[in-house]
Short mmCIF file of C-alpha atoms in Angstrom, two decimals:
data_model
loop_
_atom_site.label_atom_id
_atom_site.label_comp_id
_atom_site.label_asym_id
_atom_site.label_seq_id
_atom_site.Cartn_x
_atom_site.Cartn_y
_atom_site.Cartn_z
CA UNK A 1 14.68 7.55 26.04
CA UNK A 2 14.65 4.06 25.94
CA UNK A 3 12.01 4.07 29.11
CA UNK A 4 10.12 6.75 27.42
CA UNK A 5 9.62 3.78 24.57
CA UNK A 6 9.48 1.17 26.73
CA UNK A 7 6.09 3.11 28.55
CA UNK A 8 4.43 3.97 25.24
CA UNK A 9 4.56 0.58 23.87
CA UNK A 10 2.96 -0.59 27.12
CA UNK A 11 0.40 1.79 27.42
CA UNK A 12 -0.15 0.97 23.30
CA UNK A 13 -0.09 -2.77 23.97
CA UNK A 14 -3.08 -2.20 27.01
CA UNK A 15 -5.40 0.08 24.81
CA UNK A 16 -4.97 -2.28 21.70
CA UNK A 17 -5.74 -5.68 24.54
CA UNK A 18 -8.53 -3.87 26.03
CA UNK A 19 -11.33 -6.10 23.96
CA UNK A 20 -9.21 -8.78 23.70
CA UNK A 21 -8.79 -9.61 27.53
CA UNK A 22 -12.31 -9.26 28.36
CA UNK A 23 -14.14 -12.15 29.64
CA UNK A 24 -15.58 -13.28 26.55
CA UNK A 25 -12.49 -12.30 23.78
CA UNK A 26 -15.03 -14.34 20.97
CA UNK A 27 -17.89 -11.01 21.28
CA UNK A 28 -16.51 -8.58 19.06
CA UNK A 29 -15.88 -5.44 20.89
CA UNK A 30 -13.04 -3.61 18.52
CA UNK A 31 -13.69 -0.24 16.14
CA UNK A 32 -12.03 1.36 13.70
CA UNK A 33 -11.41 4.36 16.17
CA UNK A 34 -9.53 2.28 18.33
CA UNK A 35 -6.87 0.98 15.46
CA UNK A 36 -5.52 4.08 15.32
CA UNK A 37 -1.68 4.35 15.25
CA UNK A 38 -0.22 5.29 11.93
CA UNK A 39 3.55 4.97 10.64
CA UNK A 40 5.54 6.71 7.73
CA UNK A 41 7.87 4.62 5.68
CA UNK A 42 10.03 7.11 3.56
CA UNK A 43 12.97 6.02 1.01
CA UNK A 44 16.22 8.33 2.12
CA UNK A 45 17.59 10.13 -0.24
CA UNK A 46 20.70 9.05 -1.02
CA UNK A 47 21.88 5.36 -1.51
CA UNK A 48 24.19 3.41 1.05
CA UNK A 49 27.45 1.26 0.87
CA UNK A 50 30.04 0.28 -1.69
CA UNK A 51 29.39 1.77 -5.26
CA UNK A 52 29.11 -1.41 -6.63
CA UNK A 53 26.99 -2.72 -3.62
CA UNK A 54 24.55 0.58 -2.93
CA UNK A 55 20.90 -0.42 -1.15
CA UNK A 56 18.09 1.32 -0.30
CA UNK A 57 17.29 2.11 2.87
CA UNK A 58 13.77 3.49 4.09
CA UNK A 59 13.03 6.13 6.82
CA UNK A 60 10.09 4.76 9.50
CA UNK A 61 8.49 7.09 12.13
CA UNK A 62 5.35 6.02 14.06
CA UNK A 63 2.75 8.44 16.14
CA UNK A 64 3.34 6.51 19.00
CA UNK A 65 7.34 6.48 19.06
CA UNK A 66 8.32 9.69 17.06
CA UNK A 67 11.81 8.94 16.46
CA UNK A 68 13.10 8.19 13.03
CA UNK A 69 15.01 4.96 12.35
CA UNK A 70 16.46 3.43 9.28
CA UNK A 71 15.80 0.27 7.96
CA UNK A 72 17.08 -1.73 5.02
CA UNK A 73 14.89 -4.59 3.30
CA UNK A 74 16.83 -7.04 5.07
CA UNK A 75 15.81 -5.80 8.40
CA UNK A 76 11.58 -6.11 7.55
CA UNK A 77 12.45 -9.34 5.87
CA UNK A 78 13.76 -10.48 9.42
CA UNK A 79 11.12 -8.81 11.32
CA UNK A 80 8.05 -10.31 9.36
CA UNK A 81 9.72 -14.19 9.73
CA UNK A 82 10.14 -13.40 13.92
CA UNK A 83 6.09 -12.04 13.16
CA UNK A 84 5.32 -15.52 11.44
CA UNK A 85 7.02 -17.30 14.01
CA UNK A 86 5.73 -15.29 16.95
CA UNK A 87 2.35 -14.66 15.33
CA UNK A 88 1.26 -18.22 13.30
CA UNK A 89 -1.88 -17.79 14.75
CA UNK A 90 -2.37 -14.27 13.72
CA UNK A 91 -2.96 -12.41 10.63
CA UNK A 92 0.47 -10.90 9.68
CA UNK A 93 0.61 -9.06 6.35
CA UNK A 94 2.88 -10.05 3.55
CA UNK A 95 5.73 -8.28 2.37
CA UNK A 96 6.24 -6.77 -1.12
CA UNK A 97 8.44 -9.22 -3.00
CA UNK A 98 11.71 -8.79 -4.04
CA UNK A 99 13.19 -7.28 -7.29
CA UNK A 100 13.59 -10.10 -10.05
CA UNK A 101 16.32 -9.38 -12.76
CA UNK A 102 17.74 -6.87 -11.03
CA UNK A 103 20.14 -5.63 -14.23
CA UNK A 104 17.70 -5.85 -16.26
CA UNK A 105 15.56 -2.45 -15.03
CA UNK A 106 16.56 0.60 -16.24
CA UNK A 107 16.90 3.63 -13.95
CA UNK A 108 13.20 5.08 -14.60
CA UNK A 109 11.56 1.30 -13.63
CA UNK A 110 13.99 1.45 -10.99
CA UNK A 111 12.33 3.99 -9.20
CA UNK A 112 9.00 3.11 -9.86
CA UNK A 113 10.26 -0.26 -8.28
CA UNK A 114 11.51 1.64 -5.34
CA UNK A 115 8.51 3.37 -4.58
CA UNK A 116 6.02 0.30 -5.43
CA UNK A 117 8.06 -1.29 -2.54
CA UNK A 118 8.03 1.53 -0.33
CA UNK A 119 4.22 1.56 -0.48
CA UNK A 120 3.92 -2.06 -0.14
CA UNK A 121 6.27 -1.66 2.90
CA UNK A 122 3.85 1.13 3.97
CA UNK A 123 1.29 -1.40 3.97
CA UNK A 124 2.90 -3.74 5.75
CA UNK A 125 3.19 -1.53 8.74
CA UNK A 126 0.19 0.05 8.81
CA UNK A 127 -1.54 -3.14 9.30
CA UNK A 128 1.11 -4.62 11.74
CA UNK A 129 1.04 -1.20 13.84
CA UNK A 130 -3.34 -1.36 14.02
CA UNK A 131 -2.96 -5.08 14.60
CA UNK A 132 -4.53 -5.16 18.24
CA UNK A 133 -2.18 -8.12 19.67
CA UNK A 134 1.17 -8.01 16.94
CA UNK A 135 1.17 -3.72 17.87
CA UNK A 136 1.93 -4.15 21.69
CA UNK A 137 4.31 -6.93 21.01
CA UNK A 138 8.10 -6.46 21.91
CA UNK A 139 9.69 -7.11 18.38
CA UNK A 140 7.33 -4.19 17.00
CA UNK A 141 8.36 -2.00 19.58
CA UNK A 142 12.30 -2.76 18.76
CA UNK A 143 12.08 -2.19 15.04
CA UNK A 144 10.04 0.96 15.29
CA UNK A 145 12.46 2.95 18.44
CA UNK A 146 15.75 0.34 18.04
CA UNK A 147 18.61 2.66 16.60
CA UNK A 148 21.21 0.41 16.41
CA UNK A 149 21.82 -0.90 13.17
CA UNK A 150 22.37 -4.75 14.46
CA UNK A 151 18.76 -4.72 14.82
CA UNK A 152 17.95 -8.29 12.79
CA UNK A 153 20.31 -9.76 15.96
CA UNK A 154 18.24 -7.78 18.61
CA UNK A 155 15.20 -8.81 17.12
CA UNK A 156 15.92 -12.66 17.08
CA UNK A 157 17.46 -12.45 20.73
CA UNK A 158 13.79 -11.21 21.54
CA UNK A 159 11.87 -13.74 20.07
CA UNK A 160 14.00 -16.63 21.48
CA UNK A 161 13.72 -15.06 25.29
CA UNK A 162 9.96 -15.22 24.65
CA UNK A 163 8.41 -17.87 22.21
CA UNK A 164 5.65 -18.03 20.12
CA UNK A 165 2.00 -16.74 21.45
CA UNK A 166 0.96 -19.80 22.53
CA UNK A 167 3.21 -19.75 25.57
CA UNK A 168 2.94 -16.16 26.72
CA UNK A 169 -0.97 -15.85 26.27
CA UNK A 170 -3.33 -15.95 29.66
CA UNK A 171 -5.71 -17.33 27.18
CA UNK A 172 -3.63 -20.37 25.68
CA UNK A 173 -4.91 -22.90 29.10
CA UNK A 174 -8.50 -21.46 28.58
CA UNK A 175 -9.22 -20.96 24.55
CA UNK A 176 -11.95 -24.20 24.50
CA UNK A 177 -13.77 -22.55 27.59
CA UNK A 178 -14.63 -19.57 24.76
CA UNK A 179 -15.51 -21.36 21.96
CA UNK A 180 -18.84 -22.40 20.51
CA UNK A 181 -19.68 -25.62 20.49
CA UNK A 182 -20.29 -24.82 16.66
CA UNK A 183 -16.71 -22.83 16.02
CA UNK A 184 -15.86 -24.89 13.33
CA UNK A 185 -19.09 -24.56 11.01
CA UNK A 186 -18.47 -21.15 12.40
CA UNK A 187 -15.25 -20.90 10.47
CA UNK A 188 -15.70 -22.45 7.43
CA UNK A 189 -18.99 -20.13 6.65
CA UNK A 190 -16.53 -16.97 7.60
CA UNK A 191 -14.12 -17.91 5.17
CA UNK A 192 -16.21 -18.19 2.16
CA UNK A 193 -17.94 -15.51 2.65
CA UNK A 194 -14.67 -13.56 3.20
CA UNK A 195 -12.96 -15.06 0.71
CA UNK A 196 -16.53 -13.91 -1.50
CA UNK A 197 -15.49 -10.05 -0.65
CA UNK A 198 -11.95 -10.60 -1.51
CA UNK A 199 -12.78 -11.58 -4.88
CA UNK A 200 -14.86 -8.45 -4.93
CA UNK A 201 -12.47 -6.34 -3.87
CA UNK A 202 -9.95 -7.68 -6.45
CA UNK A 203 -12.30 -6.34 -8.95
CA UNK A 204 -13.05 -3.11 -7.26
CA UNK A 205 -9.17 -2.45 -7.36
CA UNK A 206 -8.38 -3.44 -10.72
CA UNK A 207 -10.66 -0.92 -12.16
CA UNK A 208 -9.40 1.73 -9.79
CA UNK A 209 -6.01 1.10 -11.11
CA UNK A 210 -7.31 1.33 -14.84
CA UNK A 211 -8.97 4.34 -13.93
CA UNK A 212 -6.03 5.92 -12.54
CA UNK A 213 -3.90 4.82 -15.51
CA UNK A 214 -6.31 5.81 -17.83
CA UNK A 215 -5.69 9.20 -16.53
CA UNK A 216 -2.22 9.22 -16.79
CA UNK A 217 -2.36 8.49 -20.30
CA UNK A 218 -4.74 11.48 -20.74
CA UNK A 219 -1.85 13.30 -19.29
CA UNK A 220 0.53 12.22 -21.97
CA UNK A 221 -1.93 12.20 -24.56
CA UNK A 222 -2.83 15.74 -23.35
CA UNK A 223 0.74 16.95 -23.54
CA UNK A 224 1.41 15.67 -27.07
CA UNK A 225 -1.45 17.18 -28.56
CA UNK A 226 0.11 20.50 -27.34
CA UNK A 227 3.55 19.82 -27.71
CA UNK A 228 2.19 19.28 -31.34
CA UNK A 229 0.31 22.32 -31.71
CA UNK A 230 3.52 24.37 -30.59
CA UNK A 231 5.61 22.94 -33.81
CA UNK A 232 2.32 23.57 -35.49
CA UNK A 233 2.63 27.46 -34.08
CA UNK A 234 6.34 27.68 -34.34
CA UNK A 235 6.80 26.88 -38.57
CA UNK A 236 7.80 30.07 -40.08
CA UNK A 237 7.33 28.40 -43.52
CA UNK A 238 5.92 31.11 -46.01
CA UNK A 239 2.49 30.12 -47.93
CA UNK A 240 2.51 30.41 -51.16
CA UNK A 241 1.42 33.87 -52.77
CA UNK A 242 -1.49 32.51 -54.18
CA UNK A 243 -2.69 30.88 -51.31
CA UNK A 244 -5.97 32.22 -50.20
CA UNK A 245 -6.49 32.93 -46.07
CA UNK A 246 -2.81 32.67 -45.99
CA UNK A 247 -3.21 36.28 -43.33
CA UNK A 248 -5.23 34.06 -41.84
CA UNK A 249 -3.57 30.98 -41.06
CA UNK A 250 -0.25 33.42 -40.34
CA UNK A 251 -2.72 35.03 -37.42
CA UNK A 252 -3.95 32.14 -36.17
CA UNK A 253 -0.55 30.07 -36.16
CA UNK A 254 1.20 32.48 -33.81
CA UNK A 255 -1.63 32.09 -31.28
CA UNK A 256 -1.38 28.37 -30.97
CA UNK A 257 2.02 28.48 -29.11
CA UNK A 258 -0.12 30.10 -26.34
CA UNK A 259 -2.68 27.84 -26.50
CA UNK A 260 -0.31 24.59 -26.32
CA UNK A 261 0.82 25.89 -22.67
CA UNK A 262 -3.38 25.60 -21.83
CA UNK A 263 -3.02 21.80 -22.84
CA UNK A 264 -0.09 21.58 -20.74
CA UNK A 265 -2.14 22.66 -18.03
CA UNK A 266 -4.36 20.41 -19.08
CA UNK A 267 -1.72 16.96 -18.53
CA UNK A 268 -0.75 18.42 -15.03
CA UNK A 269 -3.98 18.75 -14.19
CA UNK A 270 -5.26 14.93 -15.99
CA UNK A 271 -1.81 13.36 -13.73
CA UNK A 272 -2.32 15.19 -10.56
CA UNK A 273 -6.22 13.52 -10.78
CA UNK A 274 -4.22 10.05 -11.87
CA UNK A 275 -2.01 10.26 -8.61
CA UNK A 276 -4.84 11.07 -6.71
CA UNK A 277 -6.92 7.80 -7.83
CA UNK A 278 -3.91 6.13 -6.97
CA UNK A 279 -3.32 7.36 -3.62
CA UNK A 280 -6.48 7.92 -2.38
CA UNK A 281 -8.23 4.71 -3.38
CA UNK A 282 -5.94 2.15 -5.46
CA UNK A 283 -3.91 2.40 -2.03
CA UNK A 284 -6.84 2.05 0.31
CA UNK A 285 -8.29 -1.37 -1.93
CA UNK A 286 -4.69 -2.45 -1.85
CA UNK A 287 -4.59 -2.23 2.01
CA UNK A 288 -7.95 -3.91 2.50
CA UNK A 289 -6.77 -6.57 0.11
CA UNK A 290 -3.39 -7.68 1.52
CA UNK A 291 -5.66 -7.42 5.16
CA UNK A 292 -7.96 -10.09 3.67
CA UNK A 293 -4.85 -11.87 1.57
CA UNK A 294 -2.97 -12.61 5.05
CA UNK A 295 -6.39 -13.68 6.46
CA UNK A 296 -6.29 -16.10 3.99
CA UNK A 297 -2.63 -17.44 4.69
CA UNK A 298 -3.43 -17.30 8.54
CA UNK A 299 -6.85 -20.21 6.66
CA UNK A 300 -4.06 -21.88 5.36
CA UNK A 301 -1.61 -22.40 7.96
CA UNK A 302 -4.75 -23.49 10.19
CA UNK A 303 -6.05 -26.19 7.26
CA UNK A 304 -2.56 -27.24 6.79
CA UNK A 305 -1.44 -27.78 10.40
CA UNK A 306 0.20 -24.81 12.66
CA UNK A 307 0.52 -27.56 15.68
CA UNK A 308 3.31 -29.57 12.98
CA UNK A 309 5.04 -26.48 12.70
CA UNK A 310 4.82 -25.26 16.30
CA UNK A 311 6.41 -28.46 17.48
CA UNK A 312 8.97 -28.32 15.29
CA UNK A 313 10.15 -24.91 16.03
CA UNK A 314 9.91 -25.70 19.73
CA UNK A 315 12.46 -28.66 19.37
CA UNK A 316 14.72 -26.42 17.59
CA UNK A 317 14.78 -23.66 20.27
CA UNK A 318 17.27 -23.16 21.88
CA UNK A 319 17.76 -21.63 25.94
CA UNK A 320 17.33 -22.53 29.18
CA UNK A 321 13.93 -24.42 28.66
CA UNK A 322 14.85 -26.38 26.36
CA UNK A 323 17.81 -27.31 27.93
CA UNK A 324 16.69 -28.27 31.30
CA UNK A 325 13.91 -30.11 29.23
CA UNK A 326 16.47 -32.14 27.45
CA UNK A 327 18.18 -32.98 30.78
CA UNK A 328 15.00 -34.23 32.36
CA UNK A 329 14.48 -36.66 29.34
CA UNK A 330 17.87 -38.02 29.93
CA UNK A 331 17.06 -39.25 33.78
CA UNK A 332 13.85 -39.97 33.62
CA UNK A 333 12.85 -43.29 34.22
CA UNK A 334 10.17 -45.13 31.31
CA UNK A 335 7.27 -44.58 34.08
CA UNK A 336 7.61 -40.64 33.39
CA UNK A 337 7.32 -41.26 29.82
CA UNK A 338 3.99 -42.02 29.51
CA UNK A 339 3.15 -39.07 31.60
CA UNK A 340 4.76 -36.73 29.13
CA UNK A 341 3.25 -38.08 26.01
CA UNK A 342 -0.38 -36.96 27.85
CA UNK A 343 1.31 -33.96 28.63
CA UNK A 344 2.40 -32.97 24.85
CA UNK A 345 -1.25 -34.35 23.73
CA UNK A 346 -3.19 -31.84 26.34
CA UNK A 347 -0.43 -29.18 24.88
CA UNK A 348 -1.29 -29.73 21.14
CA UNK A 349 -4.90 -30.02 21.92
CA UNK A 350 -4.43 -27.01 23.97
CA UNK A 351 -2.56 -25.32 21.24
CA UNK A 352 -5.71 -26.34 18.61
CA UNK A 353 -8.16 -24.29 20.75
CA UNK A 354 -6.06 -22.00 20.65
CA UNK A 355 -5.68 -21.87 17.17
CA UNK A 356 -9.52 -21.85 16.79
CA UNK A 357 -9.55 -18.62 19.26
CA UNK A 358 -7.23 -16.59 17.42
CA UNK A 359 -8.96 -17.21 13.87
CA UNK A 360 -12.63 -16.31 15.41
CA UNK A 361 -10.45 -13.26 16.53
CA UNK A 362 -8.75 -12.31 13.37
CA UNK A 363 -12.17 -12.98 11.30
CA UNK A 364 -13.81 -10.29 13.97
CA UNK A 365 -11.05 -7.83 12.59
CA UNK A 366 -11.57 -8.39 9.60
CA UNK A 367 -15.09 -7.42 10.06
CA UNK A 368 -13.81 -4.71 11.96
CA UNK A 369 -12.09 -3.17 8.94
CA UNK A 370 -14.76 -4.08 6.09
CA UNK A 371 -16.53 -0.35 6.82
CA UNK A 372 -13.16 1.26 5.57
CA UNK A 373 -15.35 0.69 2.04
CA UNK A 374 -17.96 3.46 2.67
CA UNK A 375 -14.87 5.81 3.09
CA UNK A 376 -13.06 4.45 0.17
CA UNK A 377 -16.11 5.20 -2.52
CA UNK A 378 -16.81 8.74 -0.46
CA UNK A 379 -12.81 8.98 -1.60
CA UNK A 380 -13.49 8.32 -4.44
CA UNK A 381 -16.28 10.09 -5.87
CA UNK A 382 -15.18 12.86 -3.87
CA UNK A 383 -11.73 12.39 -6.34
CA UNK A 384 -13.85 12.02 -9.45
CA UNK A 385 -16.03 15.46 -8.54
CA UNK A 386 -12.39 17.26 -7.82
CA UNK A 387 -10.38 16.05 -10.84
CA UNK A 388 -13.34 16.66 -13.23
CA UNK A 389 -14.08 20.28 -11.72
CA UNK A 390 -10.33 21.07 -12.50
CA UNK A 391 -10.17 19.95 -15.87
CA UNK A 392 -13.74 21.45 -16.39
CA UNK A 393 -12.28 25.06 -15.28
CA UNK A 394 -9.17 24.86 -17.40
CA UNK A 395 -11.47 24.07 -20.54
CA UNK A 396 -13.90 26.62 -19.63
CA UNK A 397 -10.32 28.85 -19.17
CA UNK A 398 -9.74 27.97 -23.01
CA UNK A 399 -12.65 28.60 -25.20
CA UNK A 400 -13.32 32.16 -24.73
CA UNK A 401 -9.17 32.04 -26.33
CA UNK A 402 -10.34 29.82 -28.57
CA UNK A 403 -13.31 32.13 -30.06
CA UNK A 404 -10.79 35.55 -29.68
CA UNK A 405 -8.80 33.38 -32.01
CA UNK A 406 -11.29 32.48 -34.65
CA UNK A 407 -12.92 36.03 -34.32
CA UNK A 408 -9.27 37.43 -35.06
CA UNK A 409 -8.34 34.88 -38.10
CA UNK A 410 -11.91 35.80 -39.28
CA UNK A 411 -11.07 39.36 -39.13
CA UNK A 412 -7.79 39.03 -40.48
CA UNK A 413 -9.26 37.06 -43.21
CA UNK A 414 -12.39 40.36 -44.42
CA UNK A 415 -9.15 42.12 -44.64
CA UNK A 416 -7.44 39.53 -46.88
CA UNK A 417 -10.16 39.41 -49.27
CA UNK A 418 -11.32 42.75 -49.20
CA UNK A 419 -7.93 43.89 -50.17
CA UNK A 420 -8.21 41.04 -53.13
CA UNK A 421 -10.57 42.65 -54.55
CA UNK A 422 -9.36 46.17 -54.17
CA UNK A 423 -5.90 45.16 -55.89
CA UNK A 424 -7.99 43.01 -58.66
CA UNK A 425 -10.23 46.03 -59.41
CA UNK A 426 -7.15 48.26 -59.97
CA UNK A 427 -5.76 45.37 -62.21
CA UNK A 428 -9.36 45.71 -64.11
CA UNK A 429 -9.27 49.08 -64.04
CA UNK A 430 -5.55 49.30 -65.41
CA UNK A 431 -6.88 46.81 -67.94
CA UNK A 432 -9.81 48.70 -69.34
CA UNK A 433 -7.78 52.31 -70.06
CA UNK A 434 -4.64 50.87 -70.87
CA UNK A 435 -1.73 52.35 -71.48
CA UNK A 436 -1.35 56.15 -72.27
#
């Protein structure tokens, strides 16, 4: 099983490389098509651990490895610092944040809460798993097939066997040989005009989102107006005697128990097209957006220096490298020091290419997965045409019982009156020859 894993996530990592190890990795050769892995992040059923002390835990399956694992929050929180670490070069998505004031929800915001993570955590995958360099990596592979449940240790032991990028990458020694001489005017003219459509695409979503709660609030707005018509229907008050219609009114009030169950149609139908809007395009703009909000963090880490970083968390690793490194430093005579202080400039110049490499690369995927938009608004109209079509047939459902209803009070009504005005000319009559 475990070589059955081991194969896919090789023959995964060489599809995903293919553009990426060409001769020139700076020409953009990736599509959409070729991102193609999905995963499943599901929240199990029932809660784990001490009663006082229960978590969530959330069910993961991938196309490429089919076999279900569990994770707990802990576990991606691990997994996405080894990414950072690994990956400071790349674009690694955030994760959702944690739960503030954790009392403080009741149980209804508590699952909402649960399920706004488990999307985000959705998210987080689905860009890791169509990432074409973090997808074939070994820590991906482990927390998507690993079933053991010390998987945070597992997944640290693998990063410290391996390093960052930098030091694993056939195209760390060469990055300046692909570079334009222009890279960094290059760079700079990506990012604002990327950080242009994320701006954009903050809009787009926020209006999405007050579409889709718009129609939510239909829903409930839908199901109190029948809910209200259904007291309406159910008072058995009796009108007064002298109230005219009053056959009327008794005719029509029965039938608008029946026609509160149309407006509860009605809500179902106004929150299914709210969960739709949600799903289908909120979800999309959301996924776009945290691909173009890690883009931006992978800006920041360049502008506010990886190479700082990098250094430090090589002096903190631990293994056989840096031990034998440490050893060397404590024989070697003063002329050998001068000859390593070129060596860790040529590194950290190295490393800055490199760097420079793997944000031309990022901004070409990027690129790669602006197109997603034509299928979002094709989602979404195609949503809006749906949605209104079912309302549209329900309402068309309900008039024809609307008009039965009038045409029956209005009947019930000419037989009110008319038999008013029988009984008031037998009271004229009676009036007229009096008593005999």
């Amino acid at each position: 099983m475990q070589r059955d894993g081991e194969g896919r996530a090789t023959h995964r990592q060489s599809g995903a490389k293919m553009h990426l190890g060409q001769q020139n990795p700076v020409v953009d050769g990736l599509s959409l098509k070729e991102l193609g892995d999905s995963v499943l992040v599901e929240i199990e059923p029932r809660r784990k651990g001490l009663p006082f002390l229960k978590h969530v835990e959330y069910r993961i399956v991938s196309k490429c490895f089919q076999i279900p694992v569990q994770r707990r929050y802990s576990d991606f929180e691990v997994f996405h610092g080894l990414l950072l670490q690994k990956f400071i070069y790349r674009m690694v998505p955030p994760l959702p944040p944690k739960r503030i004031l954790k009392g403080v929800l009741n149980s209804m915001s508590d699952r909402e809460f649960n399920d706004s993570r488990r999307r985000g955590l959705q998210r987080f995958m689905t860009l890791v798993i169509r990432h074409p360099v973090l997808a074939g990596d070994e820590l991906v592979n482990i927390f998507l097939s690993a079933s053991s449940a010390d998987v945070q240790n597992i997944l640290r032991d693998a990063y410290k066997k391996t390093g960052d990028e930098f030091l694993t990458s056939q195209m760390a020694l060469h990055g300046k040989v692909y570079l334009p001489e222009d890279i960094h005017t290059q760079a700079a003219a990506n990012r604002e005009v990327i950080a242009s459509i994320h701006n954009s695409f903050n809009k787009l979503r926020d209006v999405a989102e007050r579409m889709a709660q718009r129609s939510r609030e239909n829903s409930s707005d839908l199901l109190m107006f029948g809910k209200d018509l259904s007291e309406l229907g159910s008072d058995t008050s009796d009108l007064p005697m002298t109230a005219t219609m009053s056959k009327a009114w008794k005719t029509q009030r029965k039938s608008l128990v029946e026609l509160s169950g149309e407006f509860g149609l009605l809500a179902d139908k106004a929150a299914h097209q709210g969960s739709r809007e949600e799903d289908e395009v909120v979800e999309k703009l959301n996924l776009l957006l945290e691909q173009l909000q890690s883009y931006k963090d992978l800006c920041d880490r360049h502008d506010s220096g990886v190479l700082l970083e990098h250094q430090r968390a090589f002096e903190k690793r631990s293994g056989p490298v840096a031990t034998h490194l440490k050893y060397q430093n404590s024989i070697e005579q003063p002329e050998s020091r001068l000859s390593q202080q070129e060596n860790t400039i040529i590194t950290m110049e190295m490393r800055s290419y490199f760097s420079l490499l793997c944000l031309h690369q990022e901004t070409q995927l990027v690129f790669t997965y602006l197109p997603l938009v034509t299928s979002i608004l094709g989602t979404f109209v195609h949503s809006q045409i749906q949605g209104h079509k079912e309302m549209g047939d329900v309402w068309a459902d309900l008039h024809p019982k609307l008009k039965d209803l009038f045409e029956s009070a209005k009947e019930a009504s000419s037989r009110s009156s008319s038999s008013q005005k029988h009984t008031s000319r037998g009271q004229k009559t009676c009036a007229i020859i009096g008593p005999t």
